Coordinates of C-alpha atoms (C1' of nucleotides) in Angstrom, one line a residue:
Chain A
M1 CA 88.8 117.2 -78.4
R2 CA 91.1 119.5 -80.2
K3 CA 90.3 123.1 -79.5
L4 CA 89.1 124.7 -82.8
P5 CA 90.8 127.6 -84.5
A6 CA 89.2 131.1 -83.7
K7 CA 87.7 131.7 -87.1
L8 CA 85.6 128.5 -87.0
A9 CA 84.8 129.4 -83.4
S10 CA 83.4 132.8 -84.3
Q11 CA 81.4 131.1 -87.2
L12 CA 79.8 128.6 -84.8
Y13 CA 78.0 131.5 -83.3
G14 CA 75.9 131.7 -86.2
A15 CA 74.2 128.6 -85.1
A16 CA 73.3 130.0 -81.5
E17 CA 70.0 131.6 -82.7
L18 CA 69.1 128.4 -84.6
I19 CA 69.6 126.1 -81.6
A20 CA 67.9 128.6 -79.1
E21 CA 64.9 128.7 -81.7
R22 CA 64.4 124.8 -82.3
G23 CA 66.3 123.3 -79.6
L24 CA 69.1 120.9 -80.4
D25 CA 67.1 118.2 -81.5
G26 CA 65.1 120.1 -83.9
T27 CA 68.1 121.4 -85.7
K28 CA 70.1 119.3 -88.0
I29 CA 73.7 119.3 -88.6
E30 CA 73.3 120.3 -92.1
D31 CA 71.3 123.3 -90.8
I32 CA 74.1 124.1 -88.6
A33 CA 76.5 123.8 -91.6
E34 CA 74.5 126.0 -93.5
A35 CA 73.9 128.5 -91.0
T36 CA 77.5 129.0 -90.0
G37 CA 79.1 128.3 -93.5
I38 CA 81.0 125.4 -92.0
P39 CA 80.5 122.4 -94.1
K40 CA 79.4 119.4 -92.4
A41 CA 82.6 117.4 -92.8
T42 CA 84.7 120.2 -91.3
I43 CA 82.5 120.3 -88.2
Y44 CA 83.0 116.7 -87.8
Y45 CA 86.8 117.0 -88.3
H46 CA 87.0 119.5 -85.2
L47 CA 83.9 118.6 -83.0
D48 CA 82.6 115.1 -81.8
G49 CA 79.0 115.6 -83.3
K50 CA 76.0 117.9 -82.0
N51 CA 76.5 117.9 -78.4
A52 CA 80.1 119.3 -78.9
V53 CA 78.6 122.3 -80.5
L54 CA 76.2 123.0 -77.9
E55 CA 78.9 122.1 -75.3
F56 CA 81.1 124.7 -77.2
L57 CA 78.7 127.5 -77.4
L58 CA 77.4 127.0 -73.6
S59 CA 80.9 126.7 -72.2
D60 CA 81.7 130.0 -73.6
L61 CA 78.7 131.7 -72.3
L62 CA 79.4 130.0 -68.8
D63 CA 83.1 131.2 -68.9
M64 CA 82.2 134.6 -69.5
I65 CA 79.5 134.6 -66.7
A66 CA 82.1 133.0 -64.3
G67 CA 84.7 135.6 -65.4
A68 CA 82.5 138.6 -65.0
V69 CA 81.2 137.5 -61.7
G70 CA 84.7 136.5 -60.6
V71 CA 86.0 140.0 -61.0
A72 CA 82.9 141.5 -59.5
V73 CA 83.8 139.5 -56.5
L74 CA 87.4 140.5 -56.1
S75 CA 86.7 143.9 -54.7
A76 CA 87.4 144.9 -51.1
E77 CA 83.9 145.7 -50.2
D78 CA 81.7 143.8 -47.5
A79 CA 80.2 140.5 -49.1
R80 CA 77.0 141.9 -49.2
T81 CA 78.0 144.8 -51.6
R82 CA 80.1 142.2 -53.6
L83 CA 77.0 140.0 -53.9
E84 CA 75.1 142.9 -55.4
A85 CA 77.9 143.4 -57.9
A86 CA 77.9 139.9 -58.6
V87 CA 74.2 139.9 -59.5
V88 CA 74.7 142.9 -61.9
A89 CA 77.6 141.2 -63.4
Q90 CA 75.7 138.1 -64.0
L91 CA 72.5 139.8 -65.5
G92 CA 74.8 141.8 -67.5
V93 CA 76.4 138.8 -69.4
M94 CA 73.1 136.9 -69.7
L95 CA 71.2 140.0 -70.9
E96 CA 74.0 140.5 -73.5
H97 CA 73.6 137.0 -74.9
P98 CA 70.1 136.2 -75.0
F99 CA 70.4 133.5 -77.7
L100 CA 73.0 131.5 -75.7
C101 CA 70.7 131.8 -72.9
R102 CA 67.8 130.6 -74.6
A103 CA 70.0 127.6 -75.9
L104 CA 71.0 127.0 -72.1
V105 CA 67.3 126.9 -71.0
G106 CA 66.2 125.0 -73.9
D107 CA 68.8 122.1 -73.6
L108 CA 69.1 122.3 -69.9
G109 CA 68.8 118.6 -69.5
R110 CA 71.4 117.9 -72.1
A111 CA 73.8 120.6 -70.5
T112 CA 73.4 118.8 -67.1
R113 CA 74.1 115.5 -68.5
L114 CA 77.4 116.6 -70.1
P115 CA 79.9 116.5 -67.2
E116 CA 82.1 119.5 -67.8
L117 CA 79.2 121.7 -68.7
A118 CA 77.5 120.7 -65.5
L119 CA 80.6 121.5 -63.7
A120 CA 80.9 124.8 -65.5
L121 CA 77.5 125.6 -64.6
R122 CA 78.0 125.1 -61.0
A123 CA 81.1 127.1 -61.1
A124 CA 79.4 130.0 -63.2
F125 CA 76.1 130.3 -61.2
Y126 CA 76.0 128.5 -57.9
E127 CA 79.6 128.5 -56.2
P128 CA 80.2 132.2 -56.0
I129 CA 76.8 132.7 -54.5
E130 CA 77.5 130.1 -51.9
Q131 CA 80.8 131.4 -51.2
L132 CA 79.6 135.2 -50.7
L133 CA 77.0 134.2 -48.3
A134 CA 79.4 132.4 -46.1
D135 CA 81.7 135.7 -46.5
G136 CA 78.9 137.8 -45.5
V137 CA 78.2 135.7 -42.3
A138 CA 81.9 136.1 -41.7
D139 CA 82.2 139.8 -42.0
G140 CA 79.0 140.4 -40.5
S141 CA 77.1 142.0 -43.7
L142 CA 74.9 139.1 -44.1
R143 CA 72.8 137.4 -41.6
Q144 CA 73.5 133.8 -40.3
V145 CA 70.7 131.2 -41.6
P146 CA 69.8 127.9 -40.3
N147 CA 70.2 126.2 -43.6
P148 CA 73.0 127.9 -45.8
G149 CA 72.9 125.3 -48.5
A150 CA 69.0 125.6 -49.2
V151 CA 69.3 129.6 -49.1
A152 CA 72.2 129.7 -51.3
L153 CA 70.3 127.5 -53.9
S154 CA 67.3 129.7 -53.5
V155 CA 69.4 133.0 -54.2
F156 CA 70.8 131.6 -56.9
G157 CA 67.4 130.2 -58.1
A158 CA 66.0 133.9 -57.6
I159 CA 68.8 135.5 -59.6
T160 CA 69.0 132.8 -62.6
V161 CA 65.6 132.3 -63.2
A162 CA 64.9 136.0 -63.3
G163 CA 68.0 136.7 -65.8
L164 CA 67.0 133.7 -67.9
T165 CA 63.5 134.8 -68.3
A166 CA 64.5 138.3 -68.9
A167 CA 67.0 137.2 -71.7
V168 CA 64.4 134.6 -73.0
E169 CA 61.6 137.0 -73.5
G170 CA 63.4 139.8 -75.3
P171 CA 66.5 140.9 -76.8
S172 CA 66.8 144.5 -75.3
D173 CA 68.5 147.6 -76.7
D174 CA 70.3 148.3 -73.7
P175 CA 71.3 145.1 -71.7
S176 CA 73.5 146.8 -69.2
A177 CA 70.7 149.1 -68.0
D178 CA 68.2 146.2 -68.0
A179 CA 70.6 144.2 -65.8
V180 CA 71.2 147.2 -63.4
R181 CA 67.3 147.7 -63.0
L182 CA 66.6 143.9 -62.8
S183 CA 69.3 143.4 -60.3
A184 CA 68.1 146.1 -58.1
S185 CA 64.7 144.5 -57.8
I186 CA 66.2 141.0 -57.1
S187 CA 68.6 142.6 -54.4
E188 CA 65.8 144.1 -53.0
L189 CA 64.2 140.9 -52.5
I190 CA 67.3 139.0 -51.3
F191 CA 68.3 141.6 -48.8
D192 CA 65.3 143.0 -47.4
G193 CA 62.4 140.3 -48.1
L194 CA 59.1 141.1 -48.6
A195 CA 57.5 141.0 -45.2
T196 CA 55.9 144.4 -44.3
R197 CA 58.0 146.2 -41.4
P198 CA 59.5 149.3 -40.5
R199 CA 62.7 150.0 -42.3
R200 CA 65.4 152.1 -41.0
A201 CA 66.9 155.0 -42.8
D202 CA 70.2 153.6 -43.4
D203 CA 68.6 150.3 -44.7
K204 CA 67.9 151.8 -48.3
P205 CA 70.1 149.9 -50.7
Q206 CA 70.4 152.4 -53.5
Chain B
M1 CA 44.4 113.2 -78.5
R2 CA 42.2 110.7 -76.9
K3 CA 42.6 110.5 -73.5
L4 CA 43.9 107.1 -72.6
P5 CA 42.4 104.5 -70.4
A6 CA 43.6 104.4 -66.7
K7 CA 45.4 101.2 -66.8
L8 CA 47.5 102.2 -69.4
A9 CA 48.2 105.7 -67.8
S10 CA 49.3 103.9 -64.4
Q11 CA 51.6 101.8 -66.6
L12 CA 53.1 104.7 -68.3
Y13 CA 54.5 106.1 -65.0
G14 CA 56.9 102.9 -65.1
A15 CA 58.7 104.9 -68.0
A16 CA 59.2 107.9 -65.6
E17 CA 62.3 106.8 -63.9
L18 CA 64.0 105.8 -67.3
I19 CA 63.3 109.2 -69.0
A20 CA 64.4 110.9 -65.7
E21 CA 67.7 109.0 -65.8
R22 CA 68.7 109.3 -69.5
G23 CA 66.4 112.0 -70.9
L24 CA 63.8 111.5 -73.4
D25 CA 66.5 111.6 -76.2
G26 CA 68.2 108.8 -74.6
T27 CA 65.2 106.7 -74.2
K28 CA 64.1 104.6 -77.2
I29 CA 60.2 104.1 -77.7
E30 CA 61.3 100.1 -77.5
D31 CA 62.6 100.8 -74.1
I32 CA 59.6 102.5 -72.9
A33 CA 57.5 99.7 -74.4
E34 CA 59.6 97.2 -72.5
A35 CA 59.6 99.2 -69.0
T36 CA 56.1 99.8 -69.1
G37 CA 54.8 96.5 -70.5
I38 CA 53.0 98.4 -73.3
P39 CA 53.8 97.4 -76.8
K40 CA 55.1 99.9 -79.0
A41 CA 52.1 99.5 -81.4
T42 CA 49.8 100.3 -78.6
I43 CA 51.8 103.3 -77.4
Y44 CA 51.4 104.8 -81.0
Y45 CA 47.7 103.8 -81.1
H46 CA 47.0 106.2 -78.3
L47 CA 49.6 108.6 -78.3
D48 CA 51.3 110.8 -80.9
G49 CA 54.7 109.7 -80.3
K50 CA 57.7 110.2 -77.8
N51 CA 56.6 113.9 -76.9
A52 CA 53.5 112.7 -76.0
V53 CA 54.8 110.4 -73.5
L54 CA 56.4 113.1 -71.7
E55 CA 53.6 115.4 -72.2
F56 CA 51.3 113.3 -70.4
L57 CA 53.8 112.5 -67.5
L58 CA 54.6 116.2 -66.9
S59 CA 50.9 117.5 -67.4
D60 CA 50.1 115.2 -64.5
L61 CA 52.7 116.4 -62.2
L62 CA 51.8 120.0 -63.1
D63 CA 48.1 119.3 -62.4
M64 CA 49.0 117.9 -59.0
I65 CA 51.2 120.9 -58.1
A66 CA 48.6 123.4 -59.4
G67 CA 45.9 121.2 -57.5
A68 CA 47.9 121.5 -54.2
V69 CA 48.8 124.8 -54.3
G70 CA 45.2 125.9 -55.3
V71 CA 43.9 124.4 -52.1
A72 CA 46.7 126.3 -50.2
V73 CA 45.8 129.3 -51.4
L74 CA 42.1 129.2 -50.6
S75 CA 42.3 129.8 -46.9
A76 CA 41.4 132.9 -45.3
E77 CA 44.6 133.8 -43.8
D78 CA 46.6 137.0 -45.1
A79 CA 48.5 136.6 -48.4
R80 CA 51.7 136.2 -46.7
T81 CA 50.4 133.2 -44.6
R82 CA 48.7 131.6 -47.7
L83 CA 52.1 132.2 -49.7
E84 CA 53.9 130.1 -47.1
A85 CA 51.5 127.5 -47.4
A86 CA 51.7 127.4 -51.0
V87 CA 55.3 126.9 -51.0
V88 CA 55.0 124.0 -48.6
A89 CA 52.4 122.6 -50.9
Q90 CA 54.5 123.0 -54.2
L91 CA 57.5 121.5 -52.3
G92 CA 55.5 118.7 -51.0
V93 CA 54.3 117.6 -54.3
M94 CA 57.7 118.0 -56.0
L95 CA 59.6 115.9 -53.1
E96 CA 57.0 113.4 -53.5
H97 CA 57.6 112.8 -57.2
P98 CA 61.3 113.1 -57.6
F99 CA 61.4 111.2 -61.1
L100 CA 58.9 113.5 -62.7
C101 CA 60.8 116.2 -61.4
R102 CA 64.0 115.1 -62.9
A103 CA 62.1 114.5 -66.0
L104 CA 60.9 117.9 -66.0
V105 CA 64.4 119.4 -65.4
G106 CA 65.9 117.2 -67.8
D107 CA 63.5 117.9 -70.6
L108 CA 62.5 121.5 -69.8
G109 CA 63.4 122.8 -73.3
R110 CA 61.1 120.3 -74.9
A111 CA 58.3 121.0 -72.1
T112 CA 58.6 124.6 -72.8
R113 CA 58.2 124.0 -76.5
L114 CA 55.1 122.0 -76.0
P115 CA 52.3 124.9 -75.8
E116 CA 50.0 123.1 -73.4
L117 CA 52.9 122.2 -71.1
A118 CA 54.1 125.7 -71.3
L119 CA 50.9 126.9 -70.1
A120 CA 50.4 124.3 -67.4
L121 CA 53.9 125.2 -66.3
R122 CA 52.7 128.8 -65.9
A123 CA 49.7 128.0 -64.3
A124 CA 51.3 125.4 -61.7
F125 CA 54.2 127.5 -60.7
Y126 CA 54.2 131.2 -61.5
E127 CA 50.6 132.5 -61.6
P128 CA 49.7 131.6 -57.9
I129 CA 52.9 133.3 -56.6
E130 CA 52.3 136.5 -58.8
Q131 CA 48.7 136.6 -57.3
L132 CA 49.6 136.2 -53.8
L133 CA 52.3 139.0 -54.2
A134 CA 49.6 141.2 -55.3
D135 CA 47.0 140.1 -52.7
G136 CA 49.7 140.9 -50.2
V137 CA 50.1 144.3 -51.0
A138 CA 46.6 144.8 -50.9
D139 CA 46.0 143.3 -47.6
G140 CA 49.0 144.9 -45.9
S141 CA 50.8 141.5 -45.3
L142 CA 53.6 142.1 -48.1
R143 CA 55.7 145.1 -49.0
Q144 CA 54.9 146.9 -52.1
V145 CA 57.8 146.7 -54.5
P146 CA 59.0 148.8 -57.3
N147 CA 58.9 146.1 -59.9
P148 CA 56.4 143.4 -59.0
G149 CA 56.8 141.3 -62.1
A150 CA 60.4 140.7 -61.8
V151 CA 60.1 139.8 -58.0
A152 CA 57.2 137.4 -58.6
L153 CA 59.7 135.9 -61.0
S154 CA 62.6 135.6 -58.6
V155 CA 60.3 134.4 -55.9
F156 CA 59.3 131.7 -58.2
G157 CA 63.0 131.1 -59.3
A158 CA 64.0 130.8 -55.4
I159 CA 61.0 128.3 -54.6
T160 CA 61.3 126.1 -57.8
V161 CA 64.7 125.8 -58.1
A162 CA 65.4 124.8 -54.4
G163 CA 62.6 122.2 -54.8
L164 CA 63.8 120.9 -58.2
T165 CA 67.4 120.6 -56.8
A166 CA 66.2 118.8 -53.7
A167 CA 63.8 116.6 -55.9
V168 CA 66.7 115.5 -58.1
E169 CA 69.4 115.1 -55.4
G170 CA 68.1 112.5 -53.5
P171 CA 64.6 110.6 -53.2
S172 CA 64.0 110.8 -49.5
D173 CA 62.1 108.8 -47.0
D174 CA 59.8 111.3 -45.7
P175 CA 59.2 113.9 -48.5
S176 CA 56.8 116.1 -46.5
A177 CA 58.9 116.6 -43.7
D178 CA 61.7 117.7 -46.0
A179 CA 59.3 119.9 -47.7
V180 CA 58.4 121.7 -44.3
R181 CA 62.1 122.0 -43.6
L182 CA 62.8 123.3 -46.9
S183 CA 60.0 125.7 -47.1
A184 CA 60.9 127.3 -43.9
S185 CA 64.3 128.1 -45.2
I186 CA 62.8 129.6 -48.2
S187 CA 60.4 131.6 -46.4
E188 CA 62.9 132.9 -44.3
L189 CA 64.6 134.2 -47.4
I190 CA 61.9 135.6 -49.0
F191 CA 60.1 137.4 -46.2
D192 CA 63.0 138.6 -44.0
G193 CA 65.9 138.9 -46.5
L194 CA 69.5 138.3 -45.8
A195 CA 70.8 141.6 -44.7
T196 CA 71.5 142.2 -41.3
R197 CA 69.6 144.4 -39.1
P198 CA 68.2 144.6 -35.7
R199 CA 64.7 142.7 -35.8
R200 CA 61.9 143.5 -33.7
A201 CA 60.2 141.2 -31.4
D202 CA 56.8 141.1 -33.3
D203 CA 58.7 140.4 -36.5
K204 CA 59.5 136.8 -36.0
P205 CA 57.4 134.6 -38.4
Q206 CA 57.3 131.4 -36.4
Chain C
dC1 C1' 24.8 82.9 -81.2
dA2 C1' 26.5 86.1 -85.0
dC3 C1' 27.4 90.8 -86.1
dT4 C1' 29.9 95.0 -85.3
dG5 C1' 32.8 98.3 -83.5
dG6 C1' 36.6 100.0 -81.2
dT7 C1' 41.1 98.1 -79.0
dT8 C1' 45.4 95.4 -78.9
dT9 C1' 49.4 93.8 -81.0
dG10 C1' 53.2 91.5 -83.9
dT11 C1' 55.6 92.4 -88.0
dA12 C1' 57.3 94.5 -91.7
dC13 C1' 58.5 98.7 -93.8
dT14 C1' 59.6 103.7 -95.1
dT15 C1' 62.0 107.6 -93.8
dC16 C1' 65.4 110.6 -91.9
dC17 C1' 69.4 111.8 -89.9
dA18 C1' 73.7 111.3 -87.1
dG19 C1' 77.6 110.0 -87.7
dT20 C1' 81.7 107.6 -90.9
dA21 C1' 84.8 106.7 -94.8
dC22 C1' 87.3 108.3 -98.0
dA23 C1' 89.6 110.6 -101.6
dA24 C1' 90.6 114.8 -103.5
dC25 C1' 92.3 119.0 -102.8
dA26 C1' 94.7 123.1 -100.3
dT27 C1' 98.0 125.3 -97.5
dA28 C1' 102.1 125.5 -94.7
dC29 C1' 106.5 124.6 -93.4
dG30 C1' 110.8 122.5 -93.3
Chain D
dC1 C1' 109.9 119.4 -103.0
dG2 C1' 107.4 116.6 -99.8
dT3 C1' 105.2 115.8 -95.6
dA4 C1' 102.1 117.1 -92.4
dT5 C1' 97.9 119.1 -91.2
dG6 C1' 93.6 121.2 -92.3
dT7 C1' 89.4 121.4 -95.6
dT8 C1' 85.9 119.9 -98.0
dG9 C1' 82.4 117.0 -101.2
dT10 C1' 80.1 112.5 -101.8
dA11 C1' 78.6 108.5 -100.8
dC12 C1' 77.3 105.3 -97.5
dT13 C1' 76.0 103.0 -92.9
dG14 C1' 73.3 102.2 -88.8
dG15 C1' 69.8 103.2 -85.7
dA16 C1' 65.6 104.7 -84.4
dA17 C1' 61.0 107.2 -85.1
dG18 C1' 57.0 106.5 -87.0
dT19 C1' 53.7 104.0 -90.5
dA20 C1' 50.8 100.2 -92.5
dC21 C1' 48.3 96.6 -92.0
dA22 C1' 46.3 92.4 -90.8
dA23 C1' 45.2 89.2 -87.5
dA24 C1' 43.4 88.5 -82.9
dC25 C1' 40.6 90.1 -79.4
dC26 C1' 37.0 91.9 -76.5
dA27 C1' 32.7 94.2 -75.5
dG28 C1' 27.8 95.0 -76.2
dT29 C1' 23.5 94.4 -78.8
dG30 C1' 20.1 92.4 -81.2

DNA sequence: CACTGGTTTGTACTTCCAGTACAACATACG
DNA sequence: CGTATGTTGTACTGGAAGTACAAACCAGTG
């Protein structure tokens, strides 16, 4: 698959809302052509069909997330702090691109069946978390758990579902503020849990 | 939509694996007809098309989950204990029906776009958790959090993603044992969090 | 038994849409 | 200029969803 010119790429984003709204099935290639201004024949010249349109849009989203999280993870802090930063980063990107998130949720099945996307999904969402959890055990900032894989998956689920839902529900005026707010709640859950217990003074995350 | 006779219903389950494998798009009505032994004309006599097949299968799964969780939630224990029971119940049903879970994940988008299913999804997965979190604050077994909605959503995500992944990855020989194991990990995360901190003796859940 | 109303099913048909073919045109670059 | 590479309109093909319908089938019920 050729990599398509920047101009077309930017036009293609015009299809995101459409696909988010109706799903890829409910969206005719002709609709996409009309919405983006790219004629059908041109779309087919560059892309191998409908799936490729989705694949292009989503891999872009996933790259953005993987990138932002990658940066957040690089700092010299302990793993716990970096995990918090990663959560904010991930949610930030998601809330900034609600349509792409909706499209992702809506066509998750297709996405996971497109091999490249499935990998990108893992790389963007799951792997950084898994890594940070392991780092945290190593540097003492996170607790050792009996079944790290399952826990990493749950943490991944907690973050991602909250983020996707927030993105799906309503595009907001100030995505990054929302991301910070939301990630505070999630971090609190992930780090401190919900059980009632006396908390020490230095325990407070923010 | 008429409610279809028991015999046909049971035959329809023969389509679950097919749909799980290829997604609804990748499955022709004729394939479903062949796999279930129900001729196409008969399918159309009872159901309003492809979507209705998925809708039937999934609403059945969701009813099972909602039922099992509903029972778990009814006990006289405190909310925290009931939440733990609900997690086991939910995971138990999910791991017992891996094909339906795969179908659910694969066609999540379609599912959320089918109004009845979207409701059933909420009722099965999210609402019980939301309720238990509120109960827990009331009876003192769970901590009060600033943003209960977001936390409920994250908890829901943690449980559901872990469960779906486990169900999708591999049908197991002993689903209920797996469910117990998995739910122990998840409960530990949800209740105690991952932060390192000295834990008091009476803190230990099991 | 015969009549009646709902099921069941085969077959043929219509419709819609993804994807293809191709020719005409544009643009760029040597 | 000429060759290569992109752009686009138009017409076509193929496949699958869903429909139409008639023939058969199976209760019950009088």
